[in-house]
mmCIF file of C-alpha atoms in Angstrom:
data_model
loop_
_atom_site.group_PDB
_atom_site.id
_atom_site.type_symbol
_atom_site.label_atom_id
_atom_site.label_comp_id
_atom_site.label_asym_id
_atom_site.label_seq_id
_atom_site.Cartn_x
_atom_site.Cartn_y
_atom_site.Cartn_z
ATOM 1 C CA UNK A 162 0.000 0.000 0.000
ATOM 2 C CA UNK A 163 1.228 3.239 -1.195
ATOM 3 C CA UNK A 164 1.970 6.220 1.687
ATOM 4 C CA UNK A 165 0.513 9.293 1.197
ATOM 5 C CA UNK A 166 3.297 11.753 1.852
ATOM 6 C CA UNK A 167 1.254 15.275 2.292
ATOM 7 C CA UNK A 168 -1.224 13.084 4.420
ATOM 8 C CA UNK A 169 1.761 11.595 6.080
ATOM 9 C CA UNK A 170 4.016 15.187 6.503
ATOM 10 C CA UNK A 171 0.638 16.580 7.762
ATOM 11 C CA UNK A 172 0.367 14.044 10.311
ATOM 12 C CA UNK A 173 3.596 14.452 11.766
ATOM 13 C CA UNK A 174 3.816 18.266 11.956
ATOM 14 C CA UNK A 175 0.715 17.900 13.922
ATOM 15 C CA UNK A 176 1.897 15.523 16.551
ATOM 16 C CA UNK A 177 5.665 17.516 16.850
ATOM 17 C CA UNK A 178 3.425 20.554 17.726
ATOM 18 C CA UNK A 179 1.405 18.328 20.638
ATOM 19 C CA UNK A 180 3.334 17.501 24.446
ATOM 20 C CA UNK A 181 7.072 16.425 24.323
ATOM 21 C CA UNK A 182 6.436 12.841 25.705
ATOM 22 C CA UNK A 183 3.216 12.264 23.785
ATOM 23 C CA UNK A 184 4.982 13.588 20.675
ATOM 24 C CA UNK A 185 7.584 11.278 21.275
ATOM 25 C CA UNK A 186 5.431 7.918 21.375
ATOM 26 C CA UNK A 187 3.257 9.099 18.242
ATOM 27 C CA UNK A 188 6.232 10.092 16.087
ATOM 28 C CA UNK A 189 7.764 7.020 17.618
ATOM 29 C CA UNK A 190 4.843 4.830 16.323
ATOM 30 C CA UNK A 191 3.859 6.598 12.935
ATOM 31 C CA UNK A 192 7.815 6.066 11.734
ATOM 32 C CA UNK A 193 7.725 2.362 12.731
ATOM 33 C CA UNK A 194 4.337 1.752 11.392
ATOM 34 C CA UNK A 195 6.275 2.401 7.389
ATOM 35 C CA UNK A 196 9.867 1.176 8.778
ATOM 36 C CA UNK A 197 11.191 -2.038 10.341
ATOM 37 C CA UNK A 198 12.314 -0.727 14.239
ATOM 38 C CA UNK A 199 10.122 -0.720 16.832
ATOM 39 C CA UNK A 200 8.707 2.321 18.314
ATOM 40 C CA UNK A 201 11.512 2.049 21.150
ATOM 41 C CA UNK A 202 14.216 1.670 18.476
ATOM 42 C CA UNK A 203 13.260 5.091 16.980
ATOM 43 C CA UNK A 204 13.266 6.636 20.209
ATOM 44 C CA UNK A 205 16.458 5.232 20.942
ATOM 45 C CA UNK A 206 18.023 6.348 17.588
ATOM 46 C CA UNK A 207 16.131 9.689 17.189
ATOM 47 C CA UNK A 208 14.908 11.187 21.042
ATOM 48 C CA UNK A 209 14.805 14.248 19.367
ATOM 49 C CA UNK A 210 11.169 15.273 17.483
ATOM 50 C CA UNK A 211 13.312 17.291 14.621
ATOM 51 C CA UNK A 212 15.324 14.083 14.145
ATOM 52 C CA UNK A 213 12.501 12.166 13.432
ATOM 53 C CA UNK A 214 10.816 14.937 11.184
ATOM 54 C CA UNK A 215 14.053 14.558 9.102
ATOM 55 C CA UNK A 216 13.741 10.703 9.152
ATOM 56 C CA UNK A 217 10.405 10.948 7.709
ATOM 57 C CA UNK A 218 11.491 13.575 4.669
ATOM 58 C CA UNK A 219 14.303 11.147 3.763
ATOM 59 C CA UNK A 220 12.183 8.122 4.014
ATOM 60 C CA UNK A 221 9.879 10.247 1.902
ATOM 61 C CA UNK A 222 12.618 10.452 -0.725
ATOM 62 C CA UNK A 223 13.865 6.711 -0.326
ATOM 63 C CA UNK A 224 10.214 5.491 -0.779
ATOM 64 C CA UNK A 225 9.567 7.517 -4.011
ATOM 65 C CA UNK A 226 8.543 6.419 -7.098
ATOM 66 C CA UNK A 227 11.430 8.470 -8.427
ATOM 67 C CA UNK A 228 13.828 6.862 -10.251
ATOM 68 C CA UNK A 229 17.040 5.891 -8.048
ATOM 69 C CA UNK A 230 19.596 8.900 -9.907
ATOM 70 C CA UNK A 231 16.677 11.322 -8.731
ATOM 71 C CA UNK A 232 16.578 9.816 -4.735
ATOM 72 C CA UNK A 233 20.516 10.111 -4.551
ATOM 73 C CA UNK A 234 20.526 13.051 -6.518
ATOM 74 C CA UNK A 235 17.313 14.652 -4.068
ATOM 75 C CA UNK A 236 19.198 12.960 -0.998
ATOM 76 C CA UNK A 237 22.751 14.556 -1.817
ATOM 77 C CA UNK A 238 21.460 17.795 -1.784
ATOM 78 C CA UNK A 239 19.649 17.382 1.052
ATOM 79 C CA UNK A 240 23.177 15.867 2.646
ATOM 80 C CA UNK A 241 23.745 18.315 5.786
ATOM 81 C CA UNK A 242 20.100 17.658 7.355
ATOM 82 C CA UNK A 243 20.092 13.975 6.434
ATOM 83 C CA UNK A 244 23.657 13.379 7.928
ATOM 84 C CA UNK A 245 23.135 12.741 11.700
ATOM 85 C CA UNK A 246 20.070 10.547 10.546
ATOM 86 C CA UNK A 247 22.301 8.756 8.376
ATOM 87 C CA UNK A 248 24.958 8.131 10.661
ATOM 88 C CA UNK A 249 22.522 7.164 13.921
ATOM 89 C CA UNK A 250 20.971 4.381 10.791
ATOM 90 C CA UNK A 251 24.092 3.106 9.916
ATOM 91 C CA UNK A 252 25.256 2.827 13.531
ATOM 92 C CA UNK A 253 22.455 1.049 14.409
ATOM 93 C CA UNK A 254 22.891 -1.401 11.199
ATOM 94 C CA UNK A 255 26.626 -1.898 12.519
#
């Protein structure tokens, strides 16, 4: 099943703007529900809301039906606020 990514960006700029620790458990949950962590993996990985924001825009890009030169090419220049997402991925993958 397709996500739908305004439906899906909409959703989670409404929960960041909702209480810290409730925040926390909904982003938690809506990022796991289209991933393979857990809820407590992505709070592990990404305590911080923002983090998670930018996990969801890159996922956005990485589930495209772009073709793969326009994801790396979309994800490059996006490089500097995908980084620390990258890294905390790869460290968990390592």
């Amino acid at each position: 099943m397709p996500v739908n990514w305004e439906d899906f960006d909409s959703e989670i700029d409404s929960i960041i703007e909702e209480s810290a620790d409730a925040t926390d458990d909904q982003l938690a949950s809506r990022i796991s529900s289209i991933t393979r962590m857990t809820d407590e993996e992505i709070q592990e990985l990404f305590p911080n809301p923002a983090d998670v924001k930018k996990l969801a825009e890159l996922m956005k890009i990485v589930k495209s039906s772009e073709d793969r030169n326009n994801k790396i090419d979309r994800i490059v220049s996006n490089a500097e606020e995908f980084g620390g997402i990258v890294l905390s991925l790869l460290q968990k993958l390592s």
